[in-house]
């Protein structure tokens, strides 16, 4: 058994730590041992490290052999199989989709079982957003097909965020905006957001902002009415009421847009931190608000109920993920060592946006 650990003060520094053998793991009543089969890895997982203390991402999966508390484990979305069970209703061989550590195995305390889901009720996860503690019992879904595992774990969580951003913007009447500017337009979350918004005939026009090196890819997607690079931001129509949806966290770009747009900047939704090295605070962005998808999901489940929420969101997300899959080239990395080899490129952002990295164990 092994864990992939990240230095909490220097994200580019990692170590793989071997733990005890799986045969030595004992289970208490209600616990199950999962062998992680595969997981997706994107800039989202680097953001988990950057926001590890702020939002509590380091708390999900404690690192072992780390007496000085220098290392942490970022969560990932993936699939795992039950290899030991001390739960009377969970059999060996059952497959789960959900939130896992960058590790070979995970022990959870399963409870609140339904035909389709179960929850990890381990004490250390109880104060964390509940949606992250939910696991899907995928074999109960007649539509489940393992052939699509890679695309599903790479795109579903990020496009669900995109759907939430559409829902949130729409319910606020687009904040009065006539155009929406999406920063870090090549990211999977941005693509999912743009596709969700595009499906809505009442939506304002979309402008994607990206790096020079990613402009060709973004233009080819054909989902933004206009595509500009960070150096071309001044070309934006500043006479138009604007909503910014920001996946980059790049304070220089936000400040520049804020100066250009003046009172036409109606609202700025801060979603991500892909440009984590350029992140910061600025007094200029008084309209800025942090958006946390699990919070929006929880609110909608409270209003609509779980079933209605799932029907509404999944109908749209399955459409947007299918569209985005056409532009996705899956690259499978072998085991935690394979991830470690390419990891520095993910941290510095030099992976092509066309690639979808998947770690297979
Ligand atoms: N708040 C929430 O609830 C929530 C939910 C889901 C995702 N998110 C956030 O959304 C963001 C996008 O995540 P993702 O997984 O969709 O990303 P992704 O697909 O891996 O995005 C890759 C793109 O991000 C930019 N990038 C990545 N690393 C960079 C670096 N070090 N320097 C400069 N640019 C870099 C580049 O885009 P450009 O050249 O176009 O800038 C790159 O093409 C993340 O910050 C994630 O945490 C937030």
GROMACS .gro file of C-alpha atoms and ligand atoms in nm:
model
  409
    1UNK     CA    1   0.000   0.000   0.000
    2UNK     CA    2   0.128   0.351  -0.079
    3UNK     CA    3   0.038   0.720  -0.061
    4UNK     CA    4   0.139   1.010  -0.292
    5UNK     CA    5   0.210   1.302  -0.057
    6UNK     CA    6   0.257   1.671  -0.140
    7UNK     CA    7   0.470   1.912   0.062
    8UNK     CA    8   0.216   2.156   0.208
    9UNK     CA    9   0.443   2.460   0.172
   10UNK     CA   10   0.611   2.365  -0.158
   11UNK     CA   11   0.348   2.204  -0.383
   12UNK     CA   12   0.601   2.096  -0.644
   13UNK     CA   13   0.772   1.866  -0.393
   14UNK     CA   14   0.623   1.518  -0.349
   15UNK     CA   15   0.705   1.179  -0.201
   16UNK     CA   16   0.561   0.830  -0.234
   17UNK     CA   17   0.537   0.662   0.106
   18UNK     CA   18   0.491   0.287   0.141
   19UNK     CA   19   0.249   0.185   0.414
   20UNK     CA   20   0.157  -0.148   0.572
   21UNK     CA   21   0.054  -0.446   0.363
   22UNK     CA   22  -0.317  -0.471   0.289
   23UNK     CA   23  -0.337  -0.816   0.453
   24UNK     CA   24  -0.239  -0.652   0.784
   25UNK     CA   25  -0.534  -0.410   0.776
   26UNK     CA   26  -0.803  -0.500   1.027
   27UNK     CA   27  -1.158  -0.371   0.999
   28UNK     CA   28  -1.409  -0.272   1.266
   29UNK     CA   29  -1.777  -0.343   1.215
   30UNK     CA   30  -1.914  -0.125   0.930
   31UNK     CA   31  -1.573  -0.061   0.774
   32UNK     CA   32  -1.465  -0.158   0.422
   33UNK     CA   33  -1.126  -0.155   0.251
   34UNK     CA   34  -1.117  -0.015  -0.102
   35UNK     CA   35  -0.850  -0.071  -0.364
   36UNK     CA   36  -0.832   0.238  -0.579
   37UNK     CA   37  -0.849   0.142  -0.946
   38UNK     CA   38  -0.813   0.477  -1.126
   39UNK     CA   39  -0.848   0.850  -1.074
   40UNK     CA   40  -0.836   1.173  -1.274
   41UNK     CA   41  -0.578   1.445  -1.217
   42UNK     CA   42  -0.623   1.809  -1.332
   43UNK     CA   43  -0.547   2.164  -1.214
   44UNK     CA   44  -0.842   2.118  -0.978
   45UNK     CA   45  -0.629   1.883  -0.769
   46UNK     CA   46  -0.348   2.139  -0.750
   47UNK     CA   47  -0.605   2.392  -0.628
   48UNK     CA   48  -0.698   2.145  -0.353
   49UNK     CA   49  -0.336   2.174  -0.234
   50UNK     CA   50  -0.329   2.555  -0.266
   51UNK     CA   51  -0.658   2.583  -0.071
   52UNK     CA   52  -0.569   2.287   0.152
   53UNK     CA   53  -0.569   2.481   0.479
   54UNK     CA   54  -0.832   2.739   0.382
   55UNK     CA   55  -1.104   2.494   0.283
   56UNK     CA   56  -0.982   2.187   0.469
   57UNK     CA   57  -0.885   1.962   0.178
   58UNK     CA   58  -0.584   1.825   0.372
   59UNK     CA   59  -0.821   1.683   0.633
   60UNK     CA   60  -0.994   1.427   0.412
   61UNK     CA   61  -0.712   1.176   0.395
   62UNK     CA   62  -0.442   1.211   0.664
   63UNK     CA   63  -0.085   1.138   0.552
   64UNK     CA   64   0.108   0.867   0.731
   65UNK     CA   65   0.473   0.861   0.846
   66UNK     CA   66   0.461   1.241   0.865
   67UNK     CA   67   0.541   1.327   1.227
   68UNK     CA   68   0.614   1.693   1.151
   69UNK     CA   69   0.290   1.737   0.957
   70UNK     CA   70   0.475   1.866   0.651
   71UNK     CA   71   0.296   1.661   0.389
   72UNK     CA   72  -0.065   1.632   0.277
   73UNK     CA   73  -0.277   1.426   0.040
   74UNK     CA   74  -0.501   1.592  -0.215
   75UNK     CA   75  -0.835   1.428  -0.290
   76UNK     CA   76  -0.909   1.300  -0.640
   77UNK     CA   77  -1.223   1.180  -0.820
   78UNK     CA   78  -1.208   0.816  -0.917
   79UNK     CA   79  -1.324   0.454  -0.896
   80UNK     CA   80  -1.235   0.187  -0.640
   81UNK     CA   81  -1.331  -0.173  -0.563
   82UNK     CA   82  -1.413  -0.328  -0.227
   83UNK     CA   83  -1.146  -0.585  -0.136
   84UNK     CA   84  -1.238  -0.642   0.233
   85UNK     CA   85  -1.567  -0.584   0.406
   86UNK     CA   86  -1.691  -0.580   0.764
   87UNK     CA   87  -2.027  -0.439   0.655
   88UNK     CA   88  -2.312  -0.689   0.626
   89UNK     CA   89  -2.463  -0.523   0.317
   90UNK     CA   90  -2.145  -0.455   0.120
   91UNK     CA   91  -1.978  -0.737  -0.068
   92UNK     CA   92  -1.624  -0.781  -0.188
   93UNK     CA   93  -1.610  -0.678  -0.557
   94UNK     CA   94  -1.851  -0.387  -0.527
   95UNK     CA   95  -1.733  -0.078  -0.721
   96UNK     CA   96  -1.765   0.278  -0.592
   97UNK     CA   97  -1.724   0.621  -0.755
   98UNK     CA   98  -1.631   0.921  -0.544
   99UNK     CA   99  -1.362   1.110  -0.359
  100UNK     CA  100  -1.038   0.921  -0.292
  101UNK     CA  101  -0.685   0.995  -0.178
  102UNK     CA  102  -0.389   0.981  -0.419
  103UNK     CA  103  -0.308   0.641  -0.277
  104UNK     CA  104  -0.348   0.274  -0.353
  105UNK     CA  105  -0.612   0.205  -0.084
  106UNK     CA  106  -0.871   0.371   0.140
  107UNK     CA  107  -1.052   0.243   0.447
  108UNK     CA  108  -1.394   0.398   0.508
  109UNK     CA  109  -1.670   0.351   0.761
  110UNK     CA  110  -1.978   0.297   0.542
  111UNK     CA  111  -2.323   0.397   0.659
  112UNK     CA  112  -2.655   0.548   0.534
  113UNK     CA  113  -2.670   0.295   0.250
  114UNK     CA  114  -2.928   0.327  -0.026
  115UNK     CA  115  -2.937   0.117  -0.343
  116UNK     CA  116  -2.732   0.384  -0.522
  117UNK     CA  117  -2.515   0.555  -0.260
  118UNK     CA  118  -2.340   0.520   0.074
  119UNK     CA  119  -2.157   0.760   0.301
  120UNK     CA  120  -1.824   0.753   0.480
  121UNK     CA  121  -1.909   0.844   0.838
  122UNK     CA  122  -1.547   0.836   0.965
  123UNK     CA  123  -1.514   1.090   1.245
  124UNK     CA  124  -1.243   1.306   1.082
  125UNK     CA  125  -1.464   1.371   0.773
  126UNK     CA  126  -1.780   1.479   0.952
  127UNK     CA  127  -1.705   1.853   0.957
  128UNK     CA  128  -1.620   1.854   0.585
  129UNK     CA  129  -1.877   1.928   0.308
  130UNK     CA  130  -2.111   1.629   0.308
  131UNK     CA  131  -2.123   1.588  -0.072
  132UNK     CA  132  -1.758   1.483  -0.065
  133UNK     CA  133  -1.838   1.196   0.175
  134UNK     CA  134  -2.093   1.038  -0.059
  135UNK     CA  135  -1.998   0.736  -0.273
  136UNK     CA  136  -2.194   0.607  -0.571
  137UNK     CA  137  -2.259   0.231  -0.590
  138UNK     CA  138  -2.215   0.232  -0.965
  139UNK     CA  139  -2.315  -0.127  -1.037
  140UNK     CA  140  -2.669  -0.045  -0.917
  141UNK     CA  141  -2.707   0.194  -1.211
  142UNK     CA  142  -2.824  -0.001  -1.519
  143UNK     CA  143  -2.664   0.265  -1.742
  144UNK     CA  144  -2.318   0.219  -1.582
  145UNK     CA  145  -2.051   0.120  -1.834
  146UNK     CA  146  -1.688   0.095  -1.714
  147UNK     CA  147  -1.572   0.186  -2.065
  148UNK     CA  148  -1.660   0.548  -1.983
  149UNK     CA  149  -1.490   0.559  -1.640
  150UNK     CA  150  -1.203   0.777  -1.761
  151UNK     CA  151  -1.421   1.041  -1.924
  152UNK     CA  152  -1.669   1.033  -1.637
  153UNK     CA  153  -1.422   1.100  -1.353
  154UNK     CA  154  -1.234   1.360  -1.558
  155UNK     CA  155  -1.536   1.561  -1.663
  156UNK     CA  156  -1.839   1.490  -1.444
  157UNK     CA  157  -1.733   1.677  -1.125
  158UNK     CA  158  -1.601   1.976  -1.322
  159UNK     CA  159  -1.902   1.997  -1.553
  160UNK     CA  160  -2.134   1.966  -1.254
  161UNK     CA  161  -1.963   2.281  -1.127
  162UNK     CA  162  -2.020   2.434  -1.471
  163UNK     CA  163  -2.390   2.346  -1.448
  164UNK     CA  164  -2.405   2.503  -1.099
  165UNK     CA  165  -2.245   2.821  -1.235
  166UNK     CA  166  -2.507   2.841  -1.510
  167UNK     CA  167  -2.785   2.778  -1.255
  168UNK     CA  168  -2.647   3.035  -1.011
  169UNK     CA  169  -2.591   3.304  -1.277
  170UNK     CA  170  -2.932   3.245  -1.430
  171UNK     CA  171  -3.112   3.258  -1.094
  172UNK     CA  172  -2.945   3.595  -1.041
  173UNK     CA  173  -3.067   3.711  -1.381
  174UNK     CA  174  -2.706   3.705  -1.510
  175UNK     CA  175  -2.633   3.988  -1.263
  176UNK     CA  176  -2.769   4.222  -1.528
  177UNK     CA  177  -2.480   4.140  -1.764
  178UNK     CA  178  -2.488   4.136  -2.145
  179UNK     CA  179  -2.160   3.946  -2.174
  180UNK     CA  180  -1.985   3.683  -1.961
  181UNK     CA  181  -1.607   3.674  -1.954
  182UNK     CA  182  -1.461   3.335  -1.858
  183UNK     CA  183  -1.099   3.330  -1.741
  184UNK     CA  184  -0.878   3.025  -1.794
  185UNK     CA  185  -1.113   2.940  -2.079
  186UNK     CA  186  -0.924   2.623  -2.178
  187UNK     CA  187  -0.985   2.450  -1.843
  188UNK     CA  188  -1.234   2.163  -1.824
  189UNK     CA  189  -1.443   2.351  -1.569
  190UNK     CA  190  -1.461   2.655  -1.800
  191UNK     CA  191  -1.556   2.437  -2.096
  192UNK     CA  192  -1.833   2.272  -1.891
  193UNK     CA  193  -1.953   2.614  -1.776
  194UNK     CA  194  -1.955   2.758  -2.128
  195UNK     CA  195  -2.142   2.456  -2.266
  196UNK     CA  196  -2.408   2.476  -1.991
  197UNK     CA  197  -2.454   2.849  -2.056
  198UNK     CA  198  -2.463   2.799  -2.435
  199UNK     CA  199  -2.753   2.554  -2.401
  200UNK     CA  200  -2.958   2.839  -2.252
  201UNK     CA  201  -3.105   3.054  -2.529
  202UNK     CA  202  -3.151   3.346  -2.287
  203UNK     CA  203  -2.780   3.364  -2.199
  204UNK     CA  204  -2.551   3.660  -2.267
  205UNK     CA  205  -2.264   3.621  -2.511
  206UNK     CA  206  -1.949   3.446  -2.393
  207UNK     CA  207  -1.589   3.567  -2.413
  208UNK     CA  208  -1.312   3.319  -2.331
  209UNK     CA  209  -0.973   3.442  -2.209
  210UNK     CA  210  -0.678   3.206  -2.225
  211UNK     CA  211  -0.300   3.183  -2.269
  212UNK     CA  212  -0.139   3.247  -2.605
  213UNK     CA  213  -0.034   2.881  -2.626
  214UNK     CA  214  -0.393   2.759  -2.566
  215UNK     CA  215  -0.576   3.003  -2.795
  216UNK     CA  216  -0.588   2.771  -3.097
  217UNK     CA  217  -0.736   2.491  -2.885
  218UNK     CA  218  -0.998   2.724  -2.732
  219UNK     CA  219  -1.100   2.872  -3.069
  220UNK     CA  220  -1.140   2.523  -3.211
  221UNK     CA  221  -1.386   2.434  -2.934
  222UNK     CA  222  -1.622   2.689  -3.089
  223UNK     CA  223  -1.803   2.754  -2.759
  224UNK     CA  224  -1.708   3.118  -2.698
  225UNK     CA  225  -1.838   3.401  -2.917
  226UNK     CA  226  -1.490   3.551  -2.895
  227UNK     CA  227  -1.154   3.425  -2.768
  228UNK     CA  228  -0.877   3.654  -2.644
  229UNK     CA  229  -0.542   3.594  -2.480
  230UNK     CA  230  -0.441   3.749  -2.146
  231UNK     CA  231  -0.237   4.006  -2.344
  232UNK     CA  232  -0.543   4.099  -2.551
  233UNK     CA  233  -0.776   4.170  -2.258
  234UNK     CA  234  -0.781   4.541  -2.351
  235UNK     CA  235  -0.974   4.447  -2.668
  236UNK     CA  236  -1.281   4.360  -2.464
  237UNK     CA  237  -1.593   4.570  -2.525
  238UNK     CA  238  -1.583   4.774  -2.205
  239UNK     CA  239  -1.908   4.955  -2.285
  240UNK     CA  240  -2.103   4.634  -2.214
  241UNK     CA  241  -2.236   4.522  -1.875
  242UNK     CA  242  -2.016   4.226  -1.779
  243UNK     CA  243  -2.012   3.923  -1.551
  244UNK     CA  244  -1.672   3.759  -1.493
  245UNK     CA  245  -1.649   3.390  -1.409
  246UNK     CA  246  -1.293   3.339  -1.296
  247UNK     CA  247  -1.124   2.998  -1.290
  248UNK     CA  248  -0.774   3.154  -1.292
  249UNK     CA  249  -0.748   3.358  -0.970
  250UNK     CA  250  -0.501   3.580  -1.161
  251UNK     CA  251  -0.522   3.908  -0.972
  252UNK     CA  252  -0.339   4.109  -1.239
  253UNK     CA  253  -0.594   4.012  -1.505
  254UNK     CA  254  -0.887   4.075  -1.271
  255UNK     CA  255  -0.751   4.418  -1.180
  256UNK     CA  256  -0.698   4.502  -1.546
  257UNK     CA  257  -1.054   4.399  -1.631
  258UNK     CA  258  -1.186   4.590  -1.334
  259UNK     CA  259  -1.007   4.910  -1.452
  260UNK     CA  260  -1.128   4.863  -1.810
  261UNK     CA  261  -1.490   4.787  -1.727
  262UNK     CA  262  -1.546   5.031  -1.441
  263UNK     CA  263  -1.913   5.031  -1.344
  264UNK     CA  264  -1.990   4.790  -1.628
  265UNK     CA  265  -1.830   4.516  -1.419
  266UNK     CA  266  -2.152   4.392  -1.260
  267UNK     CA  267  -2.018   4.091  -1.075
  268UNK     CA  268  -1.716   3.862  -1.051
  269UNK     CA  269  -1.759   3.498  -0.948
  270UNK     CA  270  -1.432   3.359  -0.817
  271UNK     CA  271  -1.429   2.985  -0.885
  272UNK     CA  272  -1.074   2.862  -0.931
  273UNK     CA  273  -0.704   2.922  -0.894
  274UNK     CA  274  -0.541   2.767  -1.200
  275UNK     CA  275  -0.293   3.060  -1.202
  276UNK     CA  276  -0.220   2.994  -0.835
  277UNK     CA  277   0.120   3.167  -0.852
  278UNK     CA  278  -0.051   3.492  -0.961
  279UNK     CA  279  -0.328   3.474  -0.702
  280UNK     CA  280  -0.384   3.745  -0.441
  281UNK     CA  281  -0.621   4.002  -0.300
  282UNK     CA  282  -0.706   4.339  -0.446
  283UNK     CA  283  -0.925   4.620  -0.313
  284UNK     CA  284  -1.044   4.687  -0.671
  285UNK     CA  285  -1.276   4.391  -0.695
  286UNK     CA  286  -1.556   4.478  -0.459
  287UNK     CA  287  -1.801   4.276  -0.670
  288UNK     CA  288  -1.600   3.959  -0.619
  289UNK     CA  289  -1.761   3.659  -0.454
  290UNK     CA  290  -1.618   3.311  -0.388
  291UNK     CA  291  -1.827   3.031  -0.539
  292UNK     CA  292  -1.814   2.683  -0.385
  293UNK     CA  293  -1.998   2.423  -0.597
  294UNK     CA  294  -2.070   2.179  -0.307
  295UNK     CA  295  -2.246   2.464  -0.123
  296UNK     CA  296  -2.466   2.540  -0.425
  297UNK     CA  297  -2.542   2.168  -0.468
  298UNK     CA  298  -2.644   2.137  -0.104
  299UNK     CA  299  -2.873   2.439  -0.135
  300UNK     CA  300  -3.047   2.300  -0.446
  301UNK     CA  301  -3.086   1.954  -0.288
  302UNK     CA  302  -3.256   2.124   0.008
  303UNK     CA  303  -3.492   2.311  -0.226
  304UNK     CA  304  -3.562   2.039  -0.484
  305UNK     CA  305  -3.479   1.710  -0.310
  306UNK     CA  306  -3.192   1.476  -0.410
  307UNK     CA  307  -3.384   1.297  -0.687
  308UNK     CA  308  -3.500   1.614  -0.864
  309UNK     CA  309  -3.155   1.771  -0.830
  310UNK     CA  310  -2.992   1.462  -0.983
  311UNK     CA  311  -3.238   1.450  -1.274
  312UNK     CA  312  -3.199   1.821  -1.356
  313UNK     CA  313  -2.821   1.839  -1.324
  314UNK     CA  314  -2.732   1.501  -1.478
  315UNK     CA  315  -2.952   1.555  -1.785
  316UNK     CA  316  -2.745   1.861  -1.866
  317UNK     CA  317  -2.407   1.731  -1.746
  318UNK     CA  318  -2.431   1.412  -1.953
  319UNK     CA  319  -2.490   1.632  -2.259
  320UNK     CA  320  -2.200   1.871  -2.191
  321UNK     CA  321  -1.955   1.592  -2.102
  322UNK     CA  322  -2.040   1.409  -2.425
  323UNK     CA  323  -1.972   1.726  -2.623
  324UNK     CA  324  -1.644   1.795  -2.440
  325UNK     CA  325  -1.527   1.433  -2.476
  326UNK     CA  326  -1.476   1.493  -2.847
  327UNK     CA  327  -1.193   1.734  -2.763
  328UNK     CA  328  -1.035   1.516  -2.495
  329UNK     CA  329  -0.731   1.294  -2.543
  330UNK     CA  330  -0.694   1.054  -2.250
  331UNK     CA  331  -0.340   0.984  -2.128
  332UNK     CA  332  -0.310   0.701  -1.878
  333UNK     CA  333  -0.027   0.724  -1.624
  334UNK     CA  334   0.084   0.400  -1.462
  335UNK     CA  335   0.052   0.408  -1.082
  336UNK     CA  336   0.160   0.677  -0.836
  337UNK     CA  337   0.510   0.670  -0.987
  338UNK     CA  338   0.365   0.763  -1.326
  339UNK     CA  339   0.187   1.058  -1.165
  340UNK     CA  340   0.505   1.166  -0.988
  341UNK     CA  341   0.698   1.171  -1.319
  342UNK     CA  342   0.461   1.421  -1.482
  343UNK     CA  343   0.346   1.603  -1.167
  344UNK     CA  344   0.576   1.909  -1.199
  345UNK     CA  345   0.427   1.981  -1.544
  346UNK     CA  346   0.077   1.977  -1.393
  347UNK     CA  347   0.181   2.219  -1.118
  348UNK     CA  348   0.342   2.463  -1.363
  349UNK     CA  349   0.050   2.434  -1.609
  350UNK     CA  350   0.241   2.307  -1.911
  351UNK     CA  351   0.006   2.015  -1.991
  352UNK     CA  352  -0.197   2.066  -2.310
  353UNK     CA  353  -0.564   2.142  -2.224
  354UNK     CA  354  -0.661   1.875  -2.474
  355UNK     CA  355  -0.513   1.607  -2.248
  356UNK     CA  356  -0.707   1.430  -1.977
  357UNK     CA  357  -0.468   1.269  -1.730
  358UNK     CA  358  -0.582   0.949  -1.564
  359UNK     CA  359  -0.380   0.748  -1.312
  360UNK     CA  360  -0.438   0.372  -1.331
  361UNK     CA  361  -0.317   0.162  -1.040
  362LIG     N1  362  -1.506   2.651  -0.658
  362LIG     C1  363  -1.542   2.529  -0.695
  362LIG     O1  364  -1.637   2.472  -0.640
  362LIG     C2  365  -1.469   2.458  -0.805
  362LIG     C3  366  -1.518   2.338  -0.859
  362LIG     C4  367  -1.449   2.277  -0.966
  362LIG     C5  368  -1.334   2.336  -1.015
  362LIG     N2  369  -1.288   2.452  -0.958
  362LIG     C6  370  -1.162   2.514  -1.003
  362LIG     O2  371  -1.160   2.543  -1.143
  362LIG     C7  372  -1.024   2.548  -1.186
  362LIG     C8  373  -1.008   2.468  -1.314
  362LIG     O3  374  -0.992   2.331  -1.284
  362LIG     P1  375  -0.982   2.219  -1.400
  362LIG     O4  376  -0.956   2.091  -1.332
  362LIG     O5  377  -1.098   2.235  -1.488
  362LIG     O6  378  -0.850   2.265  -1.476
  362LIG     P2  379  -0.776   2.202  -1.605
  362LIG     O7  380  -0.874   2.151  -1.702
  362LIG     O8  381  -0.667   2.112  -1.561
  362LIG     O9  382  -0.716   2.341  -1.658
  362LIG     C9  383  -0.599   2.350  -1.730
  362LIG    C10  384  -0.582   2.495  -1.770
  362LIG    O10  385  -0.563   2.579  -1.655
  362LIG    C11  386  -0.461   2.677  -1.681
  362LIG     N3  387  -0.347   2.644  -1.595
  362LIG    C12  388  -0.330   2.531  -1.523
  362LIG     N4  389  -0.221   2.538  -1.446
  362LIG    C13  390  -0.167   2.658  -1.469
  362LIG    C14  391  -0.051   2.725  -1.418
  362LIG     N5  392   0.028   2.671  -1.325
  362LIG     N6  393  -0.025   2.849  -1.466
  362LIG    C15  394  -0.107   2.906  -1.557
  362LIG     N7  395  -0.219   2.847  -1.606
  362LIG    C16  396  -0.246   2.725  -1.563
  362LIG    C17  397  -0.438   2.671  -1.830
  362LIG    O11  398  -0.546   2.744  -1.889
  362LIG     P3  399  -0.544   2.892  -1.951
  362LIG    O12  400  -0.424   2.900  -2.038
  362LIG    O13  401  -0.672   2.893  -2.031
  362LIG    O14  402  -0.545   2.988  -1.836
  362LIG    C18  403  -0.460   2.521  -1.857
  362LIG    O15  404  -0.488   2.493  -1.992
  362LIG    C19  405  -0.938   2.494  -1.069
  362LIG    O16  406  -0.879   2.599  -0.999
  362LIG    C20  407  -1.042   2.422  -0.986
  362LIG    O17  408  -1.008   2.407  -0.850
  362LIG    C21  409  -1.352   2.512  -0.854
   0.00000   0.00000   0.00000
